[in-house]
PDB file of C-alpha atoms in Angstrom:
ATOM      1  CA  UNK A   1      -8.394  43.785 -35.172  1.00 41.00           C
ATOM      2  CA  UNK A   2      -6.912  46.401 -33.203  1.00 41.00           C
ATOM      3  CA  UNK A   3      -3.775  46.532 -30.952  1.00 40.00           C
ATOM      4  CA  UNK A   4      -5.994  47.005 -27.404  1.00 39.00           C
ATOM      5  CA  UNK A   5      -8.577  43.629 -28.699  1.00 39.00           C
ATOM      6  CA  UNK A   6      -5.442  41.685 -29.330  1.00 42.00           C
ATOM      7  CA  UNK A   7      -3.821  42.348 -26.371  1.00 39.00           C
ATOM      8  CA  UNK A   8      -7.342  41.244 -24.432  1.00 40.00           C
ATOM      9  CA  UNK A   9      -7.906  38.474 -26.536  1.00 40.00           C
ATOM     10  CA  UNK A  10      -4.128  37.434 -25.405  1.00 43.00           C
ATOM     11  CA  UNK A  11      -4.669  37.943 -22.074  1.00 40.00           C
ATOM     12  CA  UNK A  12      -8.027  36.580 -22.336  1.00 40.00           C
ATOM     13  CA  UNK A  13      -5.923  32.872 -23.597  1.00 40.00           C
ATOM     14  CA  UNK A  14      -3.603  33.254 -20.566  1.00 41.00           C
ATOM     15  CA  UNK A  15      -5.695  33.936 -17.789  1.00 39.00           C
ATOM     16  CA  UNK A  16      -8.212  30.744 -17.591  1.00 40.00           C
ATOM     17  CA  UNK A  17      -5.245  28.036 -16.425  1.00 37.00           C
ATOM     18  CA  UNK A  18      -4.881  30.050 -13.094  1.00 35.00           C
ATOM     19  CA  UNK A  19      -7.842  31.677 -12.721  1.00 34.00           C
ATOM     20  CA  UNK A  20      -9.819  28.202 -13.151  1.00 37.00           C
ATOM     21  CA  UNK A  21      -7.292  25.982 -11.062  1.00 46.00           C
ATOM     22  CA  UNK A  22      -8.610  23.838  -8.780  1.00 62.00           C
ATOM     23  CA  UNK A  23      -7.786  24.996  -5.003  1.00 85.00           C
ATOM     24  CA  UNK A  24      -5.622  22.972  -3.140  1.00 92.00           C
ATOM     25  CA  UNK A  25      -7.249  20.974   0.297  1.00 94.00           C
ATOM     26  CA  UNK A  26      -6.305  20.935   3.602  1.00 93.00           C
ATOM     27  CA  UNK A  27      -4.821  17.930   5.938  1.00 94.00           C
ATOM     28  CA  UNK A  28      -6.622  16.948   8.940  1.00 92.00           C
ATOM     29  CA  UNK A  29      -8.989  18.122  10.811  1.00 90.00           C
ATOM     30  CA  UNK A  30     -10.547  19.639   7.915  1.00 91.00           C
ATOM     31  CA  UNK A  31     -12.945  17.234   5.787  1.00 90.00           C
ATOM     32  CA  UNK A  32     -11.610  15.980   2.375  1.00 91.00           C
ATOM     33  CA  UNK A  33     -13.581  14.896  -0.434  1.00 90.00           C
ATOM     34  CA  UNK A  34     -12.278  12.531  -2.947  1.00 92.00           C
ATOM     35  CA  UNK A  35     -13.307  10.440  -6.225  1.00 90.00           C
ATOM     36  CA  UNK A  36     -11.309   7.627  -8.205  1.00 90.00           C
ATOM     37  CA  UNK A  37     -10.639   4.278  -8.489  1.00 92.00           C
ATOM     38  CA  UNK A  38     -10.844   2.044  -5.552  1.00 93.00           C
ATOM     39  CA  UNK A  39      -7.896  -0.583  -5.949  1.00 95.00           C
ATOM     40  CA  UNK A  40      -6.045  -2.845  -3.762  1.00 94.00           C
ATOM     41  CA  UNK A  41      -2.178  -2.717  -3.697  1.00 95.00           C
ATOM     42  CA  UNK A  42       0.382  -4.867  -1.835  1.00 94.00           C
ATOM     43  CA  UNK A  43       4.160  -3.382  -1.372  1.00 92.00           C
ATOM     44  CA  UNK A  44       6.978  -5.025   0.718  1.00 90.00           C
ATOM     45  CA  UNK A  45       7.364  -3.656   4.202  1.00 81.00           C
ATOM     46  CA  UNK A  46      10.811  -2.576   6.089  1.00 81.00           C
ATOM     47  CA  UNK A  47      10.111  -6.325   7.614  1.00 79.00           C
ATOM     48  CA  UNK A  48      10.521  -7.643   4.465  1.00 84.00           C
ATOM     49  CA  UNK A  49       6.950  -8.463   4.624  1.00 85.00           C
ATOM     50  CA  UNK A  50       4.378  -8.029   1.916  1.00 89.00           C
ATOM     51  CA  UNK A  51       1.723  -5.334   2.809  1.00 88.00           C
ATOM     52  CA  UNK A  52      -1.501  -5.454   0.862  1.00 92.00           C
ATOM     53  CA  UNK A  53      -3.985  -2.442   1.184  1.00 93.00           C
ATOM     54  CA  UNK A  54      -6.935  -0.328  -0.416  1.00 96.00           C
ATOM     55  CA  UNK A  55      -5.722   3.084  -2.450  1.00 97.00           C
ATOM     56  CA  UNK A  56      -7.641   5.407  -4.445  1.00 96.00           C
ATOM     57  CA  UNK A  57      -6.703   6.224  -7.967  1.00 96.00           C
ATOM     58  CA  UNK A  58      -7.705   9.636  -8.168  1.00 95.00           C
ATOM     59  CA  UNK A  59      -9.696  11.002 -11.180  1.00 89.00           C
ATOM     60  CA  UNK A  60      -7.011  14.202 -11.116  1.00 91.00           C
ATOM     61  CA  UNK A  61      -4.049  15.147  -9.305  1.00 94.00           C
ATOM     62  CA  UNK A  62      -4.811  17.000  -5.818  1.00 96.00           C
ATOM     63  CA  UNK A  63      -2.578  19.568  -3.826  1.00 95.00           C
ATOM     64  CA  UNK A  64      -2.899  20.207  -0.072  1.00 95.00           C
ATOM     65  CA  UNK A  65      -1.861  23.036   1.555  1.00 94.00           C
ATOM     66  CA  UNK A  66       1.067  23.203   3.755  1.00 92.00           C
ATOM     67  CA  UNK A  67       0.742  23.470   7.843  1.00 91.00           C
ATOM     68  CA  UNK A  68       3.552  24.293  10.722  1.00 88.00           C
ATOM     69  CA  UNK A  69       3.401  20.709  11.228  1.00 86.00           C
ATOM     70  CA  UNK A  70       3.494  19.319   7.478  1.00 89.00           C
ATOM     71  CA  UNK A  71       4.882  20.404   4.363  1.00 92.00           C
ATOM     72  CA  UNK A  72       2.740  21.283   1.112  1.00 94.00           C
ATOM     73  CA  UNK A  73       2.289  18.187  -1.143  1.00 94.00           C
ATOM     74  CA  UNK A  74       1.539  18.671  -4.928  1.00 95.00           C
ATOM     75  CA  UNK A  75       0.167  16.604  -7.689  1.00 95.00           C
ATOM     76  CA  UNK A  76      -1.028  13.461  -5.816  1.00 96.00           C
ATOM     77  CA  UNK A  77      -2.598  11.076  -7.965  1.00 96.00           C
ATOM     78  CA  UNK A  78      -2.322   8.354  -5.664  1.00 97.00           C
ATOM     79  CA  UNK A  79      -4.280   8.160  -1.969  1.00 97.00           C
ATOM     80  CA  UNK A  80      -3.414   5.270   0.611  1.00 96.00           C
ATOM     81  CA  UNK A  81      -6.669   4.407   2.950  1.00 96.00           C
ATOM     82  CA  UNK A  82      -6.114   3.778   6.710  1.00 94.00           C
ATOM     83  CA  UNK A  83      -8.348   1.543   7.131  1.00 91.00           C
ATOM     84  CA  UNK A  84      -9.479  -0.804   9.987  1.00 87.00           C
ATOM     85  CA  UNK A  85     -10.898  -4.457   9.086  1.00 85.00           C
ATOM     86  CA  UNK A  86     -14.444  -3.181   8.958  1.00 84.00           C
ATOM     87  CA  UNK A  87     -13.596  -0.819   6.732  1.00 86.00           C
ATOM     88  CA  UNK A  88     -12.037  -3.008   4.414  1.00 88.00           C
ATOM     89  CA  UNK A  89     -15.078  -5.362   4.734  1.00 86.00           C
ATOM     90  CA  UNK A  90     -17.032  -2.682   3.894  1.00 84.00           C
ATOM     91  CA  UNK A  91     -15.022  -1.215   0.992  1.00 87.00           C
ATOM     92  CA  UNK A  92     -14.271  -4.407  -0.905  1.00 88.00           C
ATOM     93  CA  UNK A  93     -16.973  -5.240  -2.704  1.00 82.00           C
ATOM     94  CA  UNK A  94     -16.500  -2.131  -4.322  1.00 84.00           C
ATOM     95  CA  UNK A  95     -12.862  -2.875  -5.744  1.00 89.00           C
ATOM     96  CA  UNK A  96     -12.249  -2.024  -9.374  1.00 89.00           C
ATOM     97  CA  UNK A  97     -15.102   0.440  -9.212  1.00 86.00           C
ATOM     98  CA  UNK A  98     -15.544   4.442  -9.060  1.00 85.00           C
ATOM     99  CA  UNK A  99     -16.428   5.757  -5.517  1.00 84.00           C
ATOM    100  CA  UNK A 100     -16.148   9.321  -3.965  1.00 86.00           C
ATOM    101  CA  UNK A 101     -15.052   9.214  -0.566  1.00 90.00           C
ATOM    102  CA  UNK A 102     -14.423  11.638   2.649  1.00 90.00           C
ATOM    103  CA  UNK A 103     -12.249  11.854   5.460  1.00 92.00           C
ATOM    104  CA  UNK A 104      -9.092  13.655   6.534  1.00 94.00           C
ATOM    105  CA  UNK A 105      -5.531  13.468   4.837  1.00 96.00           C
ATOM    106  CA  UNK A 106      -2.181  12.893   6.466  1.00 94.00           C
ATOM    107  CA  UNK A 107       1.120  12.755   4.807  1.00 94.00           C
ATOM    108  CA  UNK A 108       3.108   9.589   4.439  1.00 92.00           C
ATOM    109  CA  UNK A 109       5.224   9.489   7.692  1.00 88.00           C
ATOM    110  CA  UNK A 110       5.924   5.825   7.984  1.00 88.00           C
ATOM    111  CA  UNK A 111       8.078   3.219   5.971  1.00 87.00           C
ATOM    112  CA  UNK A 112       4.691   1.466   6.153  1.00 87.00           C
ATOM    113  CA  UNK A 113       2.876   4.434   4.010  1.00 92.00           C
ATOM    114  CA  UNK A 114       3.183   3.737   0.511  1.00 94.00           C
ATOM    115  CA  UNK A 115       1.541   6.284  -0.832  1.00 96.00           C
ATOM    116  CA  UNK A 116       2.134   9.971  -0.655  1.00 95.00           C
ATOM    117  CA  UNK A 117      -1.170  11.041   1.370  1.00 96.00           C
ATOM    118  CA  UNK A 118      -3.201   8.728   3.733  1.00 96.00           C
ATOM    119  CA  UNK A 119      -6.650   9.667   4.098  1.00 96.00           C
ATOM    120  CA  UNK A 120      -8.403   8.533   7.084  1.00 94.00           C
ATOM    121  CA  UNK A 121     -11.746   8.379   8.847  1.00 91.00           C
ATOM    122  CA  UNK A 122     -12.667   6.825   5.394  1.00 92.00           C
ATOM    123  CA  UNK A 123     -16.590   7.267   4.668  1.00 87.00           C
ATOM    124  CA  UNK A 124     -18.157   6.329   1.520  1.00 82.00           C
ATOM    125  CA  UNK A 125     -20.281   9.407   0.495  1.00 69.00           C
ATOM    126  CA  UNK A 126     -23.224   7.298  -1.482  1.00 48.00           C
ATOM    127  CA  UNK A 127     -23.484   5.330   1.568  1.00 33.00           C
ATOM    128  CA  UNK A 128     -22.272   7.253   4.593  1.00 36.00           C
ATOM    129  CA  UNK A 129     -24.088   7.068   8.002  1.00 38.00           C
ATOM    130  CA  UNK A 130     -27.428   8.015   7.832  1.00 34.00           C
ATOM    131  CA  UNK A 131     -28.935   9.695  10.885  1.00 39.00           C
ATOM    132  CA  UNK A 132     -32.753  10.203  11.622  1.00 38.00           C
ATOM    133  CA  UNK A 133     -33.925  13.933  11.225  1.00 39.00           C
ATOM    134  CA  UNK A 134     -36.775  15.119  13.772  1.00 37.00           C
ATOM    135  CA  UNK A 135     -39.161  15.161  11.341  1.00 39.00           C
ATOM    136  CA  UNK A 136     -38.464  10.710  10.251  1.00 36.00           C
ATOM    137  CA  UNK A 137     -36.280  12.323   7.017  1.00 37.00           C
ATOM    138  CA  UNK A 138     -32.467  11.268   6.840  1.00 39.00           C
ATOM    139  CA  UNK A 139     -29.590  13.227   6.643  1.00 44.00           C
ATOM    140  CA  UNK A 140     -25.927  12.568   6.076  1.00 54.00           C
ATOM    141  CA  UNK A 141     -22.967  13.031   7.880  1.00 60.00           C
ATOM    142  CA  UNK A 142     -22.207  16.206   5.781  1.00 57.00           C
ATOM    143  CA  UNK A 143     -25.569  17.950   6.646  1.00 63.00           C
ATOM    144  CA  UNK A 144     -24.148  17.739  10.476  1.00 75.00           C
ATOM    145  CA  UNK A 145     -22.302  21.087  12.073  1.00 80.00           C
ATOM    146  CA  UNK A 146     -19.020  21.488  11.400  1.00 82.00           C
ATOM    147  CA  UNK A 147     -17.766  20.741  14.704  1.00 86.00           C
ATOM    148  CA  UNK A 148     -19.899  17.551  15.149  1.00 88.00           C
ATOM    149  CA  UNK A 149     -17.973  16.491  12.089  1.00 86.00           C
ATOM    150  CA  UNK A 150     -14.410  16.711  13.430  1.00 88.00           C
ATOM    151  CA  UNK A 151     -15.732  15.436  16.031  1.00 90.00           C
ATOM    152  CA  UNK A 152     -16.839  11.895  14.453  1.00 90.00           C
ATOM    153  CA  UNK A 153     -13.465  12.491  12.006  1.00 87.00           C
ATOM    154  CA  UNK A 154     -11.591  12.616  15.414  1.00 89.00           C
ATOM    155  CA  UNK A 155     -13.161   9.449  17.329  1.00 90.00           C
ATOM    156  CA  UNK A 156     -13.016   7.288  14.390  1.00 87.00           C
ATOM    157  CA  UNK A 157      -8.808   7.896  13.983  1.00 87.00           C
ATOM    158  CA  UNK A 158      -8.978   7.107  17.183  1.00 89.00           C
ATOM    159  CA  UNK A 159     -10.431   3.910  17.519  1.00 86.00           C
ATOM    160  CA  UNK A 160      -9.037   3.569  14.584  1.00 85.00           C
ATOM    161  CA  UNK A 161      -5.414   3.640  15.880  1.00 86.00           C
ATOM    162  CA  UNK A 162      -6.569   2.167  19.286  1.00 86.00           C
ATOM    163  CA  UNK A 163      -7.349  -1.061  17.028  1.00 84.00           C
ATOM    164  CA  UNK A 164      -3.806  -1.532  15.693  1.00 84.00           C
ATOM    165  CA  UNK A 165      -1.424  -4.368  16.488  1.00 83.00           C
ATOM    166  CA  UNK A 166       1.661  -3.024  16.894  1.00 82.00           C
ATOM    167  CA  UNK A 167       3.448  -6.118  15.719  1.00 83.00           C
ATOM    168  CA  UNK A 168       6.870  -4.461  15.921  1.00 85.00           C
ATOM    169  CA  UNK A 169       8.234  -1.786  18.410  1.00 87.00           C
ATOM    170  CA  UNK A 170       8.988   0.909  15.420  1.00 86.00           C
ATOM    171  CA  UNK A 171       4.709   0.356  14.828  1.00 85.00           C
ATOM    172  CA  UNK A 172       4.482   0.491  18.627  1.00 86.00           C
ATOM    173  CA  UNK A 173       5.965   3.576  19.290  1.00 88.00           C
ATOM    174  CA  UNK A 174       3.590   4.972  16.260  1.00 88.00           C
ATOM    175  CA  UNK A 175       0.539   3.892  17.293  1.00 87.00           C
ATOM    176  CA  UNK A 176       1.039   5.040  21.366  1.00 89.00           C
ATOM    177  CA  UNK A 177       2.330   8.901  19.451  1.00 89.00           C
ATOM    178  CA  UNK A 178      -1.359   8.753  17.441  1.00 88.00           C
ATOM    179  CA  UNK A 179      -3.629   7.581  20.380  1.00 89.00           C
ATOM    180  CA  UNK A 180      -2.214  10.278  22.332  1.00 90.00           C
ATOM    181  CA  UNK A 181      -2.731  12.821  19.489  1.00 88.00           C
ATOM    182  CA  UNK A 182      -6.178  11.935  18.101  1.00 88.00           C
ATOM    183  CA  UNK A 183      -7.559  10.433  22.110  1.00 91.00           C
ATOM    184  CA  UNK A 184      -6.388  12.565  24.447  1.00 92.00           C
ATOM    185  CA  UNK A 185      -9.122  14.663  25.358  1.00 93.00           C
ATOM    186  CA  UNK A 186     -12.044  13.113  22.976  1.00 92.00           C
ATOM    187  CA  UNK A 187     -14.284  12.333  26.018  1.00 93.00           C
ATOM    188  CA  UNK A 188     -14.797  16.054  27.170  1.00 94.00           C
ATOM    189  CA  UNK A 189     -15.050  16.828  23.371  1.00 93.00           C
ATOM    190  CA  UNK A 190     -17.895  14.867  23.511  1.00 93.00           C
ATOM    191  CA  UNK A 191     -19.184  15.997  27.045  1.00 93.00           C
ATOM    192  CA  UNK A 192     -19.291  19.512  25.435  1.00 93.00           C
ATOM    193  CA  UNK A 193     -21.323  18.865  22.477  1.00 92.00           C
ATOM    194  CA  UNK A 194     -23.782  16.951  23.574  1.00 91.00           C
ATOM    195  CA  UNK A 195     -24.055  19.734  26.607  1.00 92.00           C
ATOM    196  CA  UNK A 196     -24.225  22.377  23.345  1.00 90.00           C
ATOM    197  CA  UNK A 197     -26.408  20.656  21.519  1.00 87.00           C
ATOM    198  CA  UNK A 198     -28.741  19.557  23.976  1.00 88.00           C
ATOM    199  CA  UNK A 199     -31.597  21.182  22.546  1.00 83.00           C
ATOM    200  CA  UNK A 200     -31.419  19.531  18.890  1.00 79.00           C
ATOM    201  CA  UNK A 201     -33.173  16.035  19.006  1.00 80.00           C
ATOM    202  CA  UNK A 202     -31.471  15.011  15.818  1.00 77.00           C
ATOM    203  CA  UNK A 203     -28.316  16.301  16.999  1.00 83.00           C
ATOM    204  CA  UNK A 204     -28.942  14.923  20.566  1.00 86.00           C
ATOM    205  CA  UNK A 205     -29.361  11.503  18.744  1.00 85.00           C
ATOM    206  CA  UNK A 206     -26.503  11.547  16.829  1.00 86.00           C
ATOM    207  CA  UNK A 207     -23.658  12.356  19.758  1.00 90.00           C
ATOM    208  CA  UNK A 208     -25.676   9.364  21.666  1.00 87.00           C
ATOM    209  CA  UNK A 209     -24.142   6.690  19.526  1.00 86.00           C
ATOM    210  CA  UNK A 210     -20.747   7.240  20.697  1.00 90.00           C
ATOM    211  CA  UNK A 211     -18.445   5.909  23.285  1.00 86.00           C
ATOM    212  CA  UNK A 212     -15.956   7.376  25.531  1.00 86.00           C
ATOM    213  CA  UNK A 213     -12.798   6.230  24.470  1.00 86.00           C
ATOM    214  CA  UNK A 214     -10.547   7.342  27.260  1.00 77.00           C
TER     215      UNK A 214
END
C-alpha cells in the first residue's frame, strides 16, 4: 500500500463521524419530529408537591440550535410533553410503547420543567389530524403549507396555555407572559390565511375549524 492510499484510507476512517452527524433541530416555531418511549414521570415541585407527567425517552440524543432568545442545548435524551388533559387522554393508552411525535421545543424555563426540552403542540404522527383533500383522499397535518402549520403549532400553545390553572402566583405570572407571547395577534393570523388561501377548498376547510382566541 502506498503512502497517498494510506493517508486516504485514514482520512477515509476519520471523516464519516462528522460528515454523517445528525443535524441539530430548531426550537419553536419550527416543527420538530421526535421518536422514543412514551413514559410517565412524577418529580416533586418547588410546592413541595408531587408532579406527575408524560416524557419521551428518546431513541438518540438530539441537539437544537441556539437562538437570541435561547441558548444551544446538546445531547437531550430526555423530552418533557406540555400537555393539556386531552392530550394526556389521548396519549395514555399508549404508555410504555414506541411513538414518533411532532410539535415545537422550548427549553426548560420553569422549576416546574423537569426535563431539559419541553415539546409542545404535541401531535401523534400515526394518528395526527386528518383533513379531507378535494378530491375525498386524506392528508395529514404535514402535507399542509408551512405557514398553515405554525399556524395550528401557534393556536394550540395557545389554548394550550389559556387552559392552565395558575394555582400559584409564580405559575400565574407564567402563564399571563405565554398567552401574551403565543395569543397576541393569532386572530389576524388567521384572518390572513384564510383571506390567502381562499381559493384552496381543502385549505379553505382546514382554517374553518378554528376559533378566534382573542
Amino acid at each position: 500500500m502506498t503512502l497517498f492510499t494510506r493517508t486516504l484510507l485514514c482520512l477515509s476512517l476519520s471523516v464519516p463521524s462528522v460528515a454523517l452527524a445528525d443535524a441539530c433541530l430548531s426550537f419553536a416555531p419550527h416543527a420538530a419530529q421526535l421518536e422514543g418511549r412514551l413514559v410517565s414521570q412524577t418529580h416533586i415541585g418547588p410546592n413541595e408537591k408531587p408532579s406527575t407527567g408524560f416524557y419521551l425517552e428518546l431513541n438518540k440524543s438530539i441537539c437544537v440550535e441556539g437562538t437570541e432568545d435561547d441558548d444551544p442545548v446538546a445531547d437531550v435524551s430526555l423530552v418533557q410533553l406540555a400537555l393539556d388533559q386531552d392530550g394526556s387522554r389521548r396519549l395514555e393508552s399508549r404508555l410504555e410503547q414506541r411513538v414518533a411525535l411532532t410539535g415545537q421545543l422550548m427549553s426548560a424555563h420553569s422549576a416546574y420543567h423537569f426535563a431539559p426540552l419541553l415539546l409542545t403542540q404535541v401531535e401523534t404522527l400515526d394518528a395526527g389530524t386528518l383533513q379531507a383533500g378535494p378530491d375525498g383522499e386524506e392528508k395529514n397535518e404535514a402535507a399542509l403549507p408551512e405557514d398553515i402549520r405554525t399556524f395550528i403549532a401557534r393556536h394550540e400553545s395557545c389554548e394550550h396555555f389559556i387552559g392552565e390553572e395558575p394555582y400559584d402566583e409564580e405559575r400565574r405570572a407564567f402563564l399571563n407572559e405565554a398567552v401574551s407571547e403565543t395569543c397576541t395577534g393569532i386572530d389576524q393570523q388567521l384572518h390572513d390565511l384564510r383571506t390567502r388561501y381562499a381559493e384552496d377548498p381543502a385549505l379553505r376547510e382546514v382554517l374553518r375549524e378554528f376559533d378566534t382566541l382573542e
